[in-house]
Amino acid sequence: RKEVEQDPGPFNVPEGATVAFNCTYSNSASQSFFWYRQDCRKEPKLLMSVYSSGNEDGRFTAQLNRASQYISLLIRDSKLSDSATYLCAVIPADKLIFGTGTRLQVFP
Amino acid sequence: DVKVTQSSRYLVKRTGEKVFLECVQDMDHENMFWYRQDPGLGLRLIYFSYDVKMKEKGDIPEGYSVSREKKERFSLILESASTNQTSMYLCASSPPTGPYEQYFGPGTRLTVT
């Protein structure tokens, strides 16, 4: 089993839709969690950290479910500019482990 | 503003050549990382360094070595390039609190023919 797993997608959604991605992790001792965004042919950029209590940044909400060992990213009111690949990242010990990413395509 | 730069965006090398990929960060970060990214496999850690002259193997170090002579510079070396090392190489750095919040360079797309 992979340490971090994501549905590769693509998720094709219309503008204005709400979309959610999940990311599962295998190491129950993992302490830190992140979502990164990667545009086509560009480097990943940190989107947001995921805290135990969940956190929100504008249209983006990140949640952590320790019991089921997954994190989620919810995007409300999708924009065309949200089209990208979303990578989750987990620190089970001393290294950041990335998922393979979920591709989102928002269409007009 | 955080900045990580890599020496080349695109590189084409022949099998057997020695290849140097350079990465420089201007944030005074202790931690630096080298990844390769391949379709379907995601980002895989090759080597990392938590201090000058210090290096640790990541998940796929075979065929690679690194050098960290100065805090701001972390070099990846392909001793004898092979076609299976054709990939996107990404350098990253993070503050001393740990491998959190990594800042990536723009990447080097290496093709080995």
PDB file of N, CA, C and O in Angstrom, chain B residues 29-82:
ATOM      1  N   HIS B  29      17.429  29.096   4.168  1.00  0.00           N
ATOM      2  CA  HIS B  29      16.864  27.849   4.680  1.00  0.00           C
ATOM      3  C   HIS B  29      17.946  26.818   4.928  1.00  0.00           C
ATOM      4  O   HIS B  29      18.857  26.650   4.112  1.00  0.00           O
ATOM      5  N   GLU B  30      17.798  26.110   6.037  1.00  0.00           N
ATOM      6  CA  GLU B  30      18.723  25.018   6.315  1.00  0.00           C
ATOM      7  C   GLU B  30      18.445  23.790   5.442  1.00  0.00           C
ATOM      8  O   GLU B  30      19.347  23.071   5.046  1.00  0.00           O
ATOM      9  N   ASN B  31      17.181  23.541   5.190  1.00  0.00           N
ATOM     10  CA  ASN B  31      16.778  22.282   4.561  1.00  0.00           C
ATOM     11  C   ASN B  31      16.608  22.423   3.059  1.00  0.00           C
ATOM     12  O   ASN B  31      15.937  23.341   2.594  1.00  0.00           O
ATOM     13  N   MET B  32      17.203  21.497   2.327  1.00  0.00           N
ATOM     14  CA  MET B  32      17.034  21.490   0.875  1.00  0.00           C
ATOM     15  C   MET B  32      16.816  20.066   0.394  1.00  0.00           C
ATOM     16  O   MET B  32      17.293  19.107   1.018  1.00  0.00           O
ATOM     17  N   PHE B  33      16.100  19.951  -0.719  1.00  0.00           N
ATOM     18  CA  PHE B  33      15.633  18.641  -1.188  1.00  0.00           C
ATOM     19  C   PHE B  33      15.749  18.574  -2.711  1.00  0.00           C
ATOM     20  O   PHE B  33      15.572  19.574  -3.400  1.00  0.00           O
ATOM     21  N   TRP B  34      15.974  17.369  -3.182  1.00  0.00           N
ATOM     22  CA  TRP B  34      15.875  17.094  -4.609  1.00  0.00           C
ATOM     23  C   TRP B  34      14.846  15.994  -4.848  1.00  0.00           C
ATOM     24  O   TRP B  34      14.888  14.933  -4.200  1.00  0.00           O
ATOM     25  N   TYR B  35      13.918  16.271  -5.774  1.00  0.00           N
ATOM     26  CA  TYR B  35      12.891  15.312  -6.166  1.00  0.00           C
ATOM     27  C   TYR B  35      12.962  15.102  -7.679  1.00  0.00           C
ATOM     28  O   TYR B  35      13.436  15.962  -8.415  1.00  0.00           O
ATOM     29  N   ARG B  36      12.414  13.972  -8.098  1.00  0.00           N
ATOM     30  CA  ARG B  36      12.074  13.827  -9.498  1.00  0.00           C
ATOM     31  C   ARG B  36      10.578  13.554  -9.575  1.00  0.00           C
ATOM     32  O   ARG B  36       9.993  12.966  -8.651  1.00  0.00           O
ATOM     33  N   GLN B  37       9.986  14.032 -10.664  1.00  0.00           N
ATOM     34  CA  GLN B  37       8.553  13.874 -10.839  1.00  0.00           C
ATOM     35  C   GLN B  37       8.276  13.216 -12.166  1.00  0.00           C
ATOM     36  O   GLN B  37       8.691  13.719 -13.222  1.00  0.00           O
ATOM     37  N   ASP B  38       7.565  12.103 -12.115  1.00  0.00           N
ATOM     38  CA  ASP B  38       7.235  11.345 -13.316  1.00  0.00           C
ATOM     39  C   ASP B  38       5.741  11.076 -13.332  1.00  0.00           C
ATOM     40  O   ASP B  38       5.130  10.863 -12.277  1.00  0.00           O
ATOM     41  N   PRO B  39       5.144  11.061 -14.515  1.00  0.00           N
ATOM     42  CA  PRO B  39       3.698  10.805 -14.609  1.00  0.00           C
ATOM     43  C   PRO B  39       3.316   9.498 -13.936  1.00  0.00           C
ATOM     44  O   PRO B  39       3.946   8.466 -14.140  1.00  0.00           O
ATOM     45  N   GLY B  40       2.280   9.574 -13.109  1.00  0.00           N
ATOM     46  CA  GLY B  40       1.790   8.381 -12.433  1.00  0.00           C
ATOM     47  C   GLY B  40       2.577   7.988 -11.192  1.00  0.00           C
ATOM     48  O   GLY B  40       2.109   7.180 -10.393  1.00  0.00           O
ATOM     49  N   LEU B  41       3.750   8.558 -11.030  1.00  0.00           N
ATOM     50  CA  LEU B  41       4.584   8.220  -9.862  1.00  0.00           C
ATOM     51  C   LEU B  41       4.694   9.374  -8.886  1.00  0.00           C
ATOM     52  O   LEU B  41       5.138   9.203  -7.751  1.00  0.00           O
ATOM     53  N   GLY B  42       4.337  10.550  -9.327  1.00  0.00           N
ATOM     54  CA  GLY B  42       4.372  11.700  -8.434  1.00  0.00           C
ATOM     55  C   GLY B  42       5.785  12.158  -8.125  1.00  0.00           C
ATOM     56  O   GLY B  42       6.743  11.855  -8.846  1.00  0.00           O
ATOM     57  N   LEU B  43       5.902  12.870  -7.023  1.00  0.00           N
ATOM     58  CA  LEU B  43       7.190  13.391  -6.583  1.00  0.00           C
ATOM     59  C   LEU B  43       7.898  12.344  -5.733  1.00  0.00           C
ATOM     60  O   LEU B  43       7.340  11.848  -4.758  1.00  0.00           O
ATOM     61  N   ARG B  44       9.107  12.033  -6.092  1.00  0.00           N
ATOM     62  CA  ARG B  44       9.888  11.075  -5.313  1.00  0.00           C
ATOM     63  C   ARG B  44      11.179  11.726  -4.858  1.00  0.00           C
ATOM     64  O   ARG B  44      11.881  12.351  -5.642  1.00  0.00           O
ATOM     65  N   LEU B  45      11.474  11.555  -3.576  1.00  0.00           N
ATOM     66  CA  LEU B  45      12.629  12.205  -2.955  1.00  0.00           C
ATOM     67  C   LEU B  45      13.908  11.451  -3.294  1.00  0.00           C
ATOM     68  O   LEU B  45      14.018  10.242  -3.046  1.00  0.00           O
ATOM     69  N   ILE B  46      14.878  12.191  -3.810  1.00  0.00           N
ATOM     70  CA  ILE B  46      16.152  11.576  -4.198  1.00  0.00           C
ATOM     71  C   ILE B  46      17.161  11.716  -3.050  1.00  0.00           C
ATOM     72  O   ILE B  46      17.722  10.738  -2.563  1.00  0.00           O
ATOM     73  N   TYR B  47      17.403  12.946  -2.652  1.00  0.00           N
ATOM     74  CA  TYR B  47      18.322  13.260  -1.559  1.00  0.00           C
ATOM     75  C   TYR B  47      17.809  14.498  -0.853  1.00  0.00           C
ATOM     76  O   TYR B  47      17.091  15.298  -1.431  1.00  0.00           O
ATOM     77  N   PHE B  48      18.231  14.654   0.406  1.00  0.00           N
ATOM     78  CA  PHE B  48      17.952  15.890   1.102  1.00  0.00           C
ATOM     79  C   PHE B  48      19.116  16.250   2.016  1.00  0.00           C
ATOM     80  O   PHE B  48      20.002  15.416   2.282  1.00  0.00           O
ATOM     81  N   SER B  49      19.085  17.472   2.476  1.00  0.00           N
ATOM     82  CA  SER B  49      20.184  17.974   3.292  1.00  0.00           C
ATOM     83  C   SER B  49      19.616  18.916   4.338  1.00  0.00           C
ATOM     84  O   SER B  49      18.829  19.824   4.010  1.00  0.00           O
ATOM     85  N   TYR B  50      20.014  18.721   5.583  1.00  0.00           N
ATOM     86  CA  TYR B  50      19.539  19.586   6.655  1.00  0.00           C
ATOM     87  C   TYR B  50      20.600  20.596   7.098  1.00  0.00           C
ATOM     88  O   TYR B  50      20.377  21.369   8.017  1.00  0.00           O
ATOM     89  N   ASP B  51      21.764  20.531   6.455  1.00  0.00           N
ATOM     90  CA  ASP B  51      22.815  21.487   6.833  1.00  0.00           C
ATOM     91  C   ASP B  51      23.929  21.404   5.797  1.00  0.00           C
ATOM     92  O   ASP B  51      24.011  20.430   5.024  1.00  0.00           O
ATOM     93  N   VAL B  52      24.791  22.396   5.853  1.00  0.00           N
ATOM     94  CA  VAL B  52      25.939  22.399   4.945  1.00  0.00           C
ATOM     95  C   VAL B  52      26.763  21.124   5.161  1.00  0.00           C
ATOM     96  O   VAL B  52      26.949  20.675   6.293  1.00  0.00           O
ATOM     97  N   LYS B  53      27.212  20.550   4.071  1.00  0.00           N
ATOM     98  CA  LYS B  53      28.036  19.335   4.042  1.00  0.00           C
ATOM     99  C   LYS B  53      27.323  18.111   4.594  1.00  0.00           C
ATOM    100  O   LYS B  53      27.934  17.066   4.809  1.00  0.00           O
ATOM    101  N   MET B  54      26.056  18.222   4.814  1.00  0.00           N
ATOM    102  CA  MET B  54      25.292  17.091   5.313  1.00  0.00           C
ATOM    103  C   MET B  54      24.339  16.631   4.218  1.00  0.00           C
ATOM    104  O   MET B  54      23.790  17.457   3.479  1.00  0.00           O
ATOM    105  N   LYS B  55      24.167  15.321   4.076  1.00  0.00           N
ATOM    106  CA  LYS B  55      23.239  14.794   3.083  1.00  0.00           C
ATOM    107  C   LYS B  55      22.638  13.497   3.589  1.00  0.00           C
ATOM    108  O   LYS B  55      23.271  12.749   4.334  1.00  0.00           O
ATOM    109  N   GLU B  56      21.423  13.269   3.160  1.00  0.00           N
ATOM    110  CA  GLU B  56      20.722  12.039   3.527  1.00  0.00           C
ATOM    111  C   GLU B  56      20.068  11.469   2.280  1.00  0.00           C
ATOM    112  O   GLU B  56      19.527  12.227   1.458  1.00  0.00           O
ATOM    113  N   LYS B  57      20.074  10.173   2.159  1.00  0.00           N
ATOM    114  CA  LYS B  57      19.406   9.520   1.027  1.00  0.00           C
ATOM    115  C   LYS B  57      17.903   9.594   1.199  1.00  0.00           C
ATOM    116  O   LYS B  57      17.379   9.447   2.306  1.00  0.00           O
ATOM    117  N   GLY B  58      17.260   9.818   0.086  1.00  0.00           N
ATOM    118  CA  GLY B  58      15.815   9.763   0.072  1.00  0.00           C
ATOM    119  C   GLY B  58      15.341   8.386  -0.339  1.00  0.00           C
ATOM    120  O   GLY B  58      15.978   7.381  -0.007  1.00  0.00           O
ATOM    121  N   ASP B  59      14.279   8.337  -1.101  1.00  0.00           N
ATOM    122  CA  ASP B  59      13.695   7.050  -1.473  1.00  0.00           C
ATOM    123  C   ASP B  59      14.328   6.418  -2.715  1.00  0.00           C
ATOM    124  O   ASP B  59      14.292   5.208  -2.879  1.00  0.00           O
ATOM    125  N   ILE B  60      14.913   7.239  -3.568  1.00  0.00           N
ATOM    126  CA  ILE B  60      15.478   6.706  -4.824  1.00  0.00           C
ATOM    127  C   ILE B  60      16.850   7.314  -5.112  1.00  0.00           C
ATOM    128  O   ILE B  60      17.055   7.966  -6.118  1.00  0.00           O
ATOM    129  N   PRO B  61      17.847   7.082  -4.261  1.00  0.00           N
ATOM    130  CA  PRO B  61      19.147   7.725  -4.449  1.00  0.00           C
ATOM    131  C   PRO B  61      20.059   7.071  -5.489  1.00  0.00           C
ATOM    132  O   PRO B  61      21.060   7.656  -5.886  1.00  0.00           O
ATOM    133  N   GLU B  62      19.698   5.881  -5.931  1.00  0.00           N
ATOM    134  CA  GLU B  62      20.607   5.134  -6.817  1.00  0.00           C
ATOM    135  C   GLU B  62      20.847   5.888  -8.117  1.00  0.00           C
ATOM    136  O   GLU B  62      19.915   6.330  -8.781  1.00  0.00           O
ATOM    137  N   GLY B  63      22.123   6.028  -8.444  1.00  0.00           N
ATOM    138  CA  GLY B  63      22.490   6.705  -9.676  1.00  0.00           C
ATOM    139  C   GLY B  63      22.680   8.204  -9.524  1.00  0.00           C
ATOM    140  O   GLY B  63      23.020   8.908 -10.483  1.00  0.00           O
ATOM    141  N   TYR B  64      22.474   8.692  -8.299  1.00  0.00           N
ATOM    142  CA  TYR B  64      22.588  10.126  -8.019  1.00  0.00           C
ATOM    143  C   TYR B  64      23.547  10.364  -6.845  1.00  0.00           C
ATOM    144  O   TYR B  64      23.737   9.497  -6.001  1.00  0.00           O
ATOM    145  N   SER B  65      24.110  11.538  -6.804  1.00  0.00           N
ATOM    146  CA  SER B  65      24.822  12.014  -5.624  1.00  0.00           C
ATOM    147  C   SER B  65      24.519  13.503  -5.486  1.00  0.00           C
ATOM    148  O   SER B  65      23.918  14.106  -6.388  1.00  0.00           O
ATOM    149  N   VAL B  66      24.887  14.073  -4.344  1.00  0.00           N
ATOM    150  CA  VAL B  66      24.608  15.490  -4.105  1.00  0.00           C
ATOM    151  C   VAL B  66      25.808  16.145  -3.454  1.00  0.00           C
ATOM    152  O   VAL B  66      26.706  15.482  -2.935  1.00  0.00           O
ATOM    153  N   SER B  67      25.764  17.461  -3.480  1.00  0.00           N
ATOM    154  CA  SER B  67      26.816  18.250  -2.851  1.00  0.00           C
ATOM    155  C   SER B  67      26.180  19.476  -2.224  1.00  0.00           C
ATOM    156  O   SER B  67      25.367  20.154  -2.859  1.00  0.00           O
ATOM    157  N   ARG B  68      26.566  19.767  -0.981  1.00  0.00           N
ATOM    158  CA  ARG B  68      26.068  20.973  -0.305  1.00  0.00           C
ATOM    159  C   ARG B  68      27.268  21.625   0.383  1.00  0.00           C
ATOM    160  O   ARG B  68      27.538  21.413   1.553  1.00  0.00           O
ATOM    161  N   GLU B  69      27.967  22.430  -0.387  1.00  0.00           N
ATOM    162  CA  GLU B  69      29.148  23.125   0.120  1.00  0.00           C
ATOM    163  C   GLU B  69      28.795  24.458   0.764  1.00  0.00           C
ATOM    164  O   GLU B  69      29.532  24.958   1.627  1.00  0.00           O
ATOM    165  N   LYS B  70      27.702  25.044   0.323  1.00  0.00           N
ATOM    166  CA  LYS B  70      27.243  26.314   0.886  1.00  0.00           C
ATOM    167  C   LYS B  70      25.769  26.185   1.238  1.00  0.00           C
ATOM    168  O   LYS B  70      25.042  25.408   0.614  1.00  0.00           O
ATOM    169  N   LYS B  71      25.362  26.942   2.185  1.00  0.00           N
ATOM    170  CA  LYS B  71      23.986  26.832   2.691  1.00  0.00           C
ATOM    171  C   LYS B  71      22.953  27.069   1.603  1.00  0.00           C
ATOM    172  O   LYS B  71      21.924  26.406   1.558  1.00  0.00           O
ATOM    173  N   GLU B  72      23.225  27.987   0.714  1.00  0.00           N
ATOM    174  CA  GLU B  72      22.222  28.366  -0.267  1.00  0.00           C
ATOM    175  C   GLU B  72      22.213  27.483  -1.511  1.00  0.00           C
ATOM    176  O   GLU B  72      21.321  27.611  -2.340  1.00  0.00           O
ATOM    177  N   ARG B  73      23.173  26.593  -1.640  1.00  0.00           N
ATOM    178  CA  ARG B  73      23.319  25.834  -2.889  1.00  0.00           C
ATOM    179  C   ARG B  73      23.317  24.332  -2.642  1.00  0.00           C
ATOM    180  O   ARG B  73      24.032  23.839  -1.780  1.00  0.00           O
ATOM    181  N   PHE B  74      22.511  23.648  -3.430  1.00  0.00           N
ATOM    182  CA  PHE B  74      22.400  22.189  -3.302  1.00  0.00           C
ATOM    183  C   PHE B  74      22.449  21.617  -4.715  1.00  0.00           C
ATOM    184  O   PHE B  74      21.573  21.921  -5.523  1.00  0.00           O
ATOM    185  N   SER B  75      23.438  20.827  -5.000  1.00  0.00           N
ATOM    186  CA  SER B  75      23.648  20.319  -6.347  1.00  0.00           C
ATOM    187  C   SER B  75      23.310  18.833  -6.427  1.00  0.00           C
ATOM    188  O   SER B  75      23.627  18.065  -5.519  1.00  0.00           O
ATOM    189  N   LEU B  76      22.681  18.480  -7.505  1.00  0.00           N
ATOM    190  CA  LEU B  76      22.376  17.065  -7.787  1.00  0.00           C
ATOM    191  C   LEU B  76      23.272  16.617  -8.929  1.00  0.00           C
ATOM    192  O   LEU B  76      23.371  17.317  -9.947  1.00  0.00           O
ATOM    193  N   ILE B  77      23.895  15.473  -8.770  1.00  0.00           N
ATOM    194  CA  ILE B  77      24.832  14.965  -9.773  1.00  0.00           C
ATOM    195  C   ILE B  77      24.378  13.596 -10.254  1.00  0.00           C
ATOM    196  O   ILE B  77      24.097  12.706  -9.435  1.00  0.00           O
ATOM    197  N   LEU B  78      24.274  13.479 -11.557  1.00  0.00           N
ATOM    198  CA  LEU B  78      24.023  12.176 -12.165  1.00  0.00           C
ATOM    199  C   LEU B  78      25.382  11.686 -12.659  1.00  0.00           C
ATOM    200  O   LEU B  78      25.960  12.251 -13.580  1.00  0.00           O
ATOM    201  N   GLU B  79      25.905  10.692 -11.995  1.00  0.00           N
ATOM    202  CA  GLU B  79      27.284  10.258 -12.258  1.00  0.00           C
ATOM    203  C   GLU B  79      27.476   9.766 -13.687  1.00  0.00           C
ATOM    204  O   GLU B  79      28.478  10.045 -14.325  1.00  0.00           O
ATOM    205  N   SER B  80      26.503   9.022 -14.180  1.00  0.00           N
ATOM    206  CA  SER B  80      26.554   8.500 -15.547  1.00  0.00           C
ATOM    207  C   SER B  80      25.110   8.399 -16.027  1.00  0.00           C
ATOM    208  O   SER B  80      24.428   7.426 -15.731  1.00  0.00           O
ATOM    209  N   ALA B  81      24.680   9.432 -16.710  1.00  0.00           N
ATOM    210  CA  ALA B  81      23.259   9.550 -17.050  1.00  0.00           C
ATOM    211  C   ALA B  81      22.761   8.347 -17.856  1.00  0.00           C
ATOM    212  O   ALA B  81      23.459   7.826 -18.745  1.00  0.00           O
ATOM    213  N   SER B  82      21.555   7.931 -17.528  1.00  0.00           N
ATOM    214  CA  SER B  82      20.914   6.844 -18.269  1.00  0.00           C
ATOM    215  C   SER B  82      19.535   7.301 -18.711  1.00  0.00           C
ATOM    216  O   SER B  82      18.975   8.259 -18.159  1.00  0.00           O
TER     217      SER B  82
END
